[in-house]
Amino acid sequence: MQRGAPAKLGLIPILTAVFILLPAREVAGFGTTHATPPRVEVAPAGPEVRLAEGFRQILSFFGARDFSLLAAWREMRASGDPAFFERKYPAISRELDAWAASLEDRYGGPESSDADLDFTFLLHEFAPVILDPSASGVARDNALATVSMVCLMDGLRCEPAALHGLLGAVILQDPSALRRAEALRWWRRSGDPIDESLLEKVLSPGAGADLEVRSEASRILFSMEPERSLRAQRLLISTVGLPPDPTGELSRIACEAIQRLSTAQFPEAVPDLIRALTDPSQQVRACAADSLSLLTGRDFGFEADDDGPANREAIARWRAWWKDHGSSGTDVMR
């Protein structure tokens, strides 16, 4: 299970155990105050049918409360507080505690569940909700949270191509930056490679403005070695057109990309670095100036904290130099 996920989502392995091991019972009373939900005898059904119904109950519970699990995860990560869920959502927390405790008391802990069960069927069950533009944002959030946690619970437990196809569709098509960022996060944690072309689309102007989306894309790119990833990292250099950056995270990402490009001696980045000399972030301007000097061995007197004529002249000299020398490729390197 995802490290750092709310403890309340320990319900998922408990639910798995319940619906696999008890073929003739249905859990009722979810979301009520019953200490022990009533038992209802039903016709035997396979574990896939029972699990699908159980997860529909979870989605119904959160949907009825207009509660987004993805938004709660983002809040919790930002807070750094392991007790965040209990403090921020005490009523929901109590309901989930009572339900999980009653299930575990009656049916045992999650260690009883079938570790070999393939959960691809749940991916197919909830993918239509995730991709449905007419579904509510909360419904789509929670269906994605459910599929991601189940498919990556204790390792990859869904067919990889199906999971990555779904996550890729969310990353490229979903209007919600929250869902795009979480899809990137889960793909990264699956340990499987993600194509640089997809990340280039994620970071294209206008598409990569959300901090979390940009942060997740940068983590993936910074873990890659091929030259194609360096070309994609050029899209991280600028903070132009991005939202306010009170924490400095966007500037930090830009500077890390700049430093990686200069360390790799990547001459194609020089025009991007010259443009970064006019970036809104002083930190980015300073990183760009330092990297240009490291790459080329030249210094035209640019100062990141100066907006006067001397700096404008320095930028003009950089542009003129690149116009004269840019076609020579690696010959521009020091």
GROMACS .gro file of C-alpha atoms in nm:
model
  334
    1MET     CA    1   0.000   0.000   0.000
    2GLN     CA    2   0.112   0.354  -0.066
    3ARG     CA    3   0.338   0.475   0.212
    4GLY     CA    4   0.185   0.776   0.383
    5ALA     CA    5  -0.171   0.700   0.275
    6PRO     CA    6  -0.436   0.764   0.540
    7ALA     CA    7  -0.460   0.481   0.788
    8LYS     CA    8  -0.832   0.472   0.722
    9LEU     CA    9  -0.764   0.312   0.388
   10GLY     CA   10  -0.649   0.004   0.576
   11LEU     CA   11  -1.013  -0.082   0.508
   12ILE     CA   12  -0.905  -0.196   0.163
   13PRO     CA   13  -0.712  -0.510   0.269
   14ILE     CA   14  -0.970  -0.580   0.540
   15LEU     CA   15  -1.247  -0.559   0.284
   16THR     CA   16  -1.047  -0.786   0.054
   17ALA     CA   17  -1.026  -1.050   0.325
   18VAL     CA   18  -1.394  -1.024   0.408
   19PHE     CA   19  -1.528  -1.054   0.057
   20ILE     CA   20  -1.288  -1.329  -0.049
   21LEU     CA   21  -1.325  -1.552   0.254
   22LEU     CA   22  -1.699  -1.525   0.324
   23PRO     CA   23  -1.886  -1.628   0.010
   24ALA     CA   24  -2.232  -1.639   0.165
   25ARG     CA   25  -2.244  -1.312   0.357
   26GLU     CA   26  -2.280  -0.949   0.271
   27VAL     CA   27  -2.152  -0.665   0.486
   28ALA     CA   28  -2.433  -0.423   0.557
   29GLY     CA   29  -2.459  -0.107   0.761
   30PHE     CA   30  -2.150   0.065   0.619
   31GLY     CA   31  -2.151   0.425   0.732
   32THR     CA   32  -2.397   0.367   1.015
   33THR     CA   33  -2.334   0.368   1.387
   34HIS     CA   34  -2.401  -0.006   1.431
   35ALA     CA   35  -2.125  -0.166   1.636
   36THR     CA   36  -2.183  -0.491   1.444
   37PRO     CA   37  -2.356  -0.447   1.109
   38PRO     CA   38  -2.639  -0.699   1.054
   39ARG     CA   39  -2.569  -1.007   0.852
   40VAL     CA   40  -2.769  -1.075   0.540
   41GLU     CA   41  -2.760  -1.418   0.381
   42VAL     CA   42  -2.710  -1.400   0.006
   43ALA     CA   43  -2.645  -1.645  -0.271
   44PRO     CA   44  -2.282  -1.753  -0.304
   45ALA     CA   45  -2.077  -1.539  -0.540
   46GLY     CA   46  -1.719  -1.535  -0.656
   47PRO     CA   47  -1.463  -1.308  -0.492
   48GLU     CA   48  -1.462  -1.066  -0.786
   49VAL     CA   49  -1.836  -1.002  -0.756
   50ARG     CA   50  -1.815  -0.961  -0.380
   51LEU     CA   51  -1.512  -0.733  -0.392
   52ALA     CA   52  -1.666  -0.514  -0.660
   53GLU     CA   53  -1.975  -0.470  -0.444
   54GLY     CA   54  -1.762  -0.392  -0.140
   55PHE     CA   55  -1.569  -0.121  -0.319
   56ARG     CA   56  -1.890   0.024  -0.456
   57GLN     CA   57  -1.997   0.057  -0.090
   58ILE     CA   58  -1.678   0.250  -0.013
   59LEU     CA   59  -1.729   0.482  -0.310
   60SER     CA   60  -2.093   0.534  -0.212
   61PHE     CA   61  -1.987   0.618   0.146
   62PHE     CA   62  -1.744   0.891   0.039
   63GLY     CA   63  -1.966   1.011  -0.245
   64ALA     CA   64  -2.258   1.067  -0.009
   65ARG     CA   65  -2.031   1.290   0.199
   66ASP     CA   66  -1.893   1.475  -0.107
   67PHE     CA   67  -1.549   1.369   0.016
   68SER     CA   68  -1.251   1.343  -0.220
   69LEU     CA   69  -0.987   1.093  -0.113
   70LEU     CA   70  -0.737   1.243  -0.358
   71ALA     CA   71  -0.783   1.591  -0.211
   72ALA     CA   72  -0.744   1.449   0.142
   73TRP     CA   73  -0.420   1.273   0.041
   74ARG     CA   74  -0.280   1.597  -0.099
   75GLU     CA   75  -0.375   1.786   0.219
   76MET     CA   76  -0.222   1.516   0.437
   77ARG     CA   77   0.107   1.517   0.245
   78ALA     CA   78   0.126   1.895   0.269
   79SER     CA   79   0.056   1.886   0.643
   80GLY     CA   80   0.323   1.629   0.728
   81ASP     CA   81   0.094   1.521   1.013
   82PRO     CA   82   0.035   1.143   1.042
   83ALA     CA   83  -0.282   1.217   1.242
   84PHE     CA   84  -0.408   1.463   0.981
   85PHE     CA   85  -0.709   1.256   0.878
   86GLU     CA   86  -0.835   1.217   1.234
   87ARG     CA   87  -0.784   1.587   1.312
   88LYS     CA   88  -0.933   1.730   0.994
   89TYR     CA   89  -1.221   1.484   0.946
   90PRO     CA   90  -1.309   1.350   1.291
   91ALA     CA   91  -1.668   1.242   1.211
   92ILE     CA   92  -1.569   1.043   0.902
   93SER     CA   93  -1.271   0.905   1.089
   94ARG     CA   94  -1.493   0.770   1.370
   95GLU     CA   95  -1.731   0.607   1.121
   96LEU     CA   96  -1.450   0.436   0.938
   97ASP     CA   97  -1.286   0.321   1.261
   98ALA     CA   98  -1.609   0.164   1.381
   99TRP     CA   99  -1.672  -0.010   1.051
  100ALA     CA  100  -1.317  -0.140   1.014
  101ALA     CA  101  -1.314  -0.264   1.375
  102SER     CA  102  -1.644  -0.448   1.331
  103LEU     CA  103  -1.520  -0.616   1.014
  104GLU     CA  104  -1.191  -0.721   1.169
  105ASP     CA  105  -1.361  -0.850   1.484
  106ARG     CA  106  -1.602  -1.060   1.282
  107TYR     CA  107  -1.385  -1.176   0.998
  108GLY     CA  108  -1.020  -1.140   1.098
  109GLY     CA  109  -0.742  -0.914   0.978
  110PRO     CA  110  -0.615  -0.846   0.629
  111GLU     CA  111  -0.348  -1.113   0.652
  112SER     CA  112  -0.617  -1.367   0.561
  113SER     CA  113  -0.672  -1.224   0.213
  114ASP     CA  114  -0.561  -1.395  -0.106
  115ALA     CA  115  -0.224  -1.240  -0.187
  116ASP     CA  116  -0.238  -1.376  -0.541
  117LEU     CA  117  -0.567  -1.222  -0.648
  118ASP     CA  118  -0.545  -1.020  -0.970
  119PHE     CA  119  -0.740  -0.694  -0.928
  120THR     CA  120  -0.756  -0.603  -1.297
  121PHE     CA  121  -1.130  -0.670  -1.284
  122LEU     CA  122  -1.168  -0.377  -1.044
  123LEU     CA  123  -0.973  -0.155  -1.279
  124HIS     CA  124  -1.221  -0.241  -1.554
  125GLU     CA  125  -1.508  -0.192  -1.310
  126PHE     CA  126  -1.416   0.165  -1.219
  127ALA     CA  127  -1.228   0.290  -1.526
  128PRO     CA  128  -1.554   0.408  -1.691
  129VAL     CA  129  -1.624   0.630  -1.389
  130ILE     CA  130  -1.270   0.771  -1.389
  131LEU     CA  131  -1.291   0.860  -1.758
  132ASP     CA  132  -1.655   0.977  -1.762
  133PRO     CA  133  -1.665   1.357  -1.816
  134SER     CA  134  -2.026   1.363  -1.695
  135ALA     CA  135  -1.943   1.202  -1.358
  136SER     CA  136  -1.889   1.426  -1.057
  137GLY     CA  137  -1.536   1.527  -0.968
  138VAL     CA  138  -1.561   1.347  -0.633
  139ALA     CA  139  -1.678   1.025  -0.800
  140ARG     CA  140  -1.388   1.037  -1.044
  141ASP     CA  141  -1.139   1.123  -0.766
  142ASN     CA  142  -1.249   0.833  -0.550
  143ALA     CA  143  -1.267   0.579  -0.831
  144LEU     CA  144  -0.908   0.669  -0.926
  145ALA     CA  145  -0.798   0.644  -0.562
  146THR     CA  146  -0.959   0.301  -0.530
  147VAL     CA  147  -0.810   0.161  -0.850
  148SER     CA  148  -0.464   0.299  -0.773
  149MET     CA  149  -0.451   0.165  -0.419
  150VAL     CA  150  -0.590  -0.174  -0.510
  151CYS     CA  151  -0.372  -0.224  -0.816
  152LEU     CA  152  -0.055  -0.123  -0.629
  153MET     CA  153  -0.138  -0.274  -0.290
  154ASP     CA  154   0.172  -0.469  -0.178
  155GLY     CA  155   0.317  -0.453  -0.528
  156LEU     CA  156   0.159  -0.446  -0.872
  157ARG     CA  157  -0.163  -0.647  -0.863
  158CYS     CA  158  -0.323  -0.546  -1.193
  159GLU     CA  159  -0.226  -0.618  -1.551
  160PRO     CA  160   0.045  -0.355  -1.616
  161ALA     CA  161  -0.067  -0.254  -1.966
  162ALA     CA  162  -0.424  -0.201  -1.849
  163LEU     CA  163  -0.315   0.004  -1.547
  164HIS     CA  164  -0.072   0.220  -1.742
  165GLY     CA  165  -0.325   0.268  -2.022
  166LEU     CA  166  -0.575   0.403  -1.771
  167LEU     CA  167  -0.321   0.623  -1.592
  168GLY     CA  168  -0.194   0.753  -1.927
  169ALA     CA  169  -0.547   0.848  -2.031
  170VAL     CA  170  -0.594   1.040  -1.706
  171ILE     CA  171  -0.256   1.213  -1.742
  172LEU     CA  172  -0.327   1.329  -2.097
  173GLN     CA  173  -0.702   1.388  -2.100
  174ASP     CA  174  -0.837   1.461  -1.754
  175PRO     CA  175  -0.927   1.826  -1.686
  176SER     CA  176  -0.839   1.789  -1.317
  177ALA     CA  177  -0.480   1.875  -1.225
  178LEU     CA  178  -0.533   1.681  -0.901
  179ARG     CA  179  -0.615   1.359  -1.086
  180ARG     CA  180  -0.335   1.410  -1.338
  181ALA     CA  181  -0.082   1.457  -1.056
  182GLU     CA  182  -0.204   1.148  -0.870
  183ALA     CA  183  -0.194   0.939  -1.188
  184LEU     CA  184   0.169   1.047  -1.239
  185ARG     CA  185   0.244   0.970  -0.874
  186TRP     CA  186   0.100   0.620  -0.893
  187TRP     CA  187   0.273   0.545  -1.225
  188ARG     CA  188   0.602   0.655  -1.072
  189ARG     CA  189   0.545   0.430  -0.769
  190SER     CA  190   0.464   0.133  -0.990
  191GLY     CA  191   0.834   0.132  -1.081
  192ASP     CA  192   0.763   0.096  -1.453
  193PRO     CA  193   0.907   0.337  -1.712
  194ILE     CA  194   0.697   0.620  -1.852
  195ASP     CA  195   0.758   0.754  -2.200
  196GLU     CA  196   0.925   1.095  -2.224
  197SER     CA  197   0.683   1.201  -2.499
  198LEU     CA  198   0.395   1.176  -2.252
  199LEU     CA  199   0.584   1.392  -2.004
  200GLU     CA  200   0.658   1.647  -2.276
  201LYS     CA  201   0.283   1.676  -2.337
  202VAL     CA  202   0.220   1.707  -1.962
  203LEU     CA  203   0.470   1.995  -1.941
  204SER     CA  204   0.369   2.173  -2.261
  205PRO     CA  205   0.275   2.542  -2.217
  206GLY     CA  206  -0.052   2.572  -2.028
  207ALA     CA  207  -0.073   2.201  -1.943
  208GLY     CA  208   0.197   2.183  -1.675
  209ALA     CA  209   0.104   2.486  -1.465
  210ASP     CA  210  -0.010   2.293  -1.158
  211LEU     CA  211   0.263   2.259  -0.895
  212GLU     CA  212   0.186   1.896  -0.811
  213VAL     CA  213   0.174   1.793  -1.178
  214ARG     CA  214   0.504   1.968  -1.242
  215SER     CA  215   0.660   1.821  -0.930
  216GLU     CA  216   0.559   1.464  -1.017
  217ALA     CA  217   0.675   1.501  -1.379
  218SER     CA  218   1.009   1.638  -1.260
  219ARG     CA  219   1.064   1.346  -1.022
  220ILE     CA  220   1.013   1.104  -1.308
  221LEU     CA  221   1.236   1.296  -1.549
  222PHE     CA  222   1.514   1.346  -1.296
  223SER     CA  223   1.532   0.969  -1.249
  224MET     CA  224   1.593   0.912  -1.622
  225GLU     CA  225   1.926   0.892  -1.801
  226PRO     CA  226   1.856   0.895  -2.179
  227GLU     CA  227   1.918   1.211  -2.380
  228ARG     CA  228   1.546   1.227  -2.465
  229SER     CA  229   1.475   1.300  -2.099
  230LEU     CA  230   1.718   1.594  -2.110
  231ARG     CA  231   1.518   1.746  -2.394
  232ALA     CA  232   1.203   1.707  -2.187
  233GLN     CA  233   1.372   1.863  -1.884
  234ARG     CA  234   1.417   2.183  -2.084
  235LEU     CA  235   1.041   2.233  -2.034
  236LEU     CA  236   1.101   2.264  -1.659
  237ILE     CA  237   1.345   2.556  -1.680
  238SER     CA  238   1.103   2.847  -1.700
  239THR     CA  239   0.853   2.969  -1.439
  240VAL     CA  240   0.688   3.207  -1.691
  241GLY     CA  241   0.310   3.169  -1.684
  242LEU     CA  242   0.312   2.951  -1.373
  243PRO     CA  243   0.112   3.033  -1.059
  244PRO     CA  244   0.263   3.222  -0.763
  245ASP     CA  245   0.539   3.022  -0.594
  246PRO     CA  246   0.539   3.118  -0.224
  247THR     CA  247   0.724   2.801  -0.120
  248GLY     CA  248   0.988   2.834  -0.392
  249GLU     CA  249   0.917   2.481  -0.517
  250LEU     CA  250   0.874   2.581  -0.881
  251SER     CA  251   1.203   2.772  -0.872
  252ARG     CA  252   1.373   2.477  -0.704
  253ILE     CA  253   1.250   2.240  -0.978
  254ALA     CA  254   1.367   2.482  -1.249
  255CYS     CA  255   1.711   2.516  -1.091
  256GLU     CA  256   1.752   2.141  -1.055
  257ALA     CA  257   1.668   2.097  -1.423
  258ILE     CA  258   1.915   2.373  -1.515
  259GLN     CA  259   2.192   2.215  -1.309
  260ARG     CA  260   2.128   1.869  -1.453
  261LEU     CA  261   2.143   2.005  -1.807
  262SER     CA  262   2.471   2.184  -1.745
  263THR     CA  263   2.621   1.882  -1.568
  264ALA     CA  264   2.526   1.668  -1.869
  265GLN     CA  265   2.695   1.924  -2.098
  266PHE     CA  266   2.378   1.950  -2.308
  267PRO     CA  267   2.432   2.232  -2.560
  268GLU     CA  268   2.072   2.226  -2.687
  269ALA     CA  269   1.974   2.382  -2.354
  270VAL     CA  270   2.175   2.702  -2.410
  271PRO     CA  271   1.894   2.902  -2.578
  272ASP     CA  272   1.656   2.800  -2.300
  273LEU     CA  273   1.910   2.911  -2.040
  274ILE     CA  274   1.951   3.246  -2.216
  275ARG     CA  275   1.572   3.294  -2.207
  276ALA     CA  276   1.579   3.201  -1.838
  277LEU     CA  277   1.796   3.510  -1.773
  278THR     CA  278   1.467   3.706  -1.791
  279ASP     CA  279   1.269   3.462  -1.574
  280PRO     CA  280   1.040   3.613  -1.307
  281SER     CA  281   1.231   3.417  -1.042
  282GLN     CA  282   1.561   3.568  -0.931
  283GLN     CA  283   1.670   3.222  -0.818
  284VAL     CA  284   1.611   3.081  -1.167
  285ARG     CA  285   1.794   3.374  -1.327
  286ALA     CA  286   2.095   3.310  -1.104
  287CYS     CA  287   2.094   2.936  -1.179
  288ALA     CA  288   2.072   3.005  -1.553
  289ALA     CA  289   2.363   3.250  -1.543
  290ASP     CA  290   2.583   3.010  -1.346
  291SER     CA  291   2.504   2.721  -1.579
  292LEU     CA  292   2.569   2.925  -1.892
  293SER     CA  293   2.914   3.008  -1.757
  294LEU     CA  294   2.981   2.644  -1.672
  295LEU     CA  295   2.863   2.524  -2.013
  296THR     CA  296   3.042   2.780  -2.228
  297GLY     CA  297   3.325   2.922  -2.021
  298ARG     CA  298   3.194   3.272  -2.094
  299ASP     CA  299   3.064   3.547  -1.868
  300PHE     CA  300   2.904   3.862  -2.004
  301GLY     CA  301   2.856   4.028  -1.665
  302PHE     CA  302   2.497   3.922  -1.593
  303GLU     CA  303   2.376   3.976  -1.233
  304ALA     CA  304   2.052   3.803  -1.134
  305ASP     CA  305   1.946   4.074  -0.889
  306ASP     CA  306   1.999   4.363  -1.130
  307ASP     CA  307   1.731   4.486  -1.372
  308GLY     CA  308   1.932   4.780  -1.505
  309PRO     CA  309   2.091   4.865  -1.840
  310ALA     CA  310   2.405   4.660  -1.769
  311ASN     CA  311   2.202   4.343  -1.731
  312ARG     CA  312   1.999   4.411  -2.042
  313GLU     CA  313   2.326   4.457  -2.228
  314ALA     CA  314   2.459   4.128  -2.087
  315ILE     CA  315   2.147   3.944  -2.209
  316ALA     CA  316   2.181   4.106  -2.552
  317ARG     CA  317   2.542   3.987  -2.568
  318TRP     CA  318   2.441   3.632  -2.479
  319ARG     CA  319   2.179   3.635  -2.754
  320ALA     CA  320   2.424   3.772  -3.009
  321TRP     CA  321   2.687   3.517  -2.908
  322TRP     CA  322   2.441   3.227  -2.947
  323LYS     CA  323   2.330   3.358  -3.287
  324ASP     CA  324   2.690   3.351  -3.401
  325HIS     CA  325   2.794   3.024  -3.237
  326GLY     CA  326   2.479   2.815  -3.185
  327SER     CA  327   2.510   2.625  -3.512
  328SER     CA  328   2.847   2.484  -3.404
  329GLY     CA  329   2.686   2.244  -3.155
  330THR     CA  330   2.928   2.105  -2.900
  331ASP     CA  331   3.194   2.355  -3.010
  332VAL     CA  332   3.020   2.614  -2.795
  333MET     CA  333   3.102   2.411  -2.484
  334ARG     CA  334   3.401   2.505  -2.276
   0.00000   0.00000   0.00000
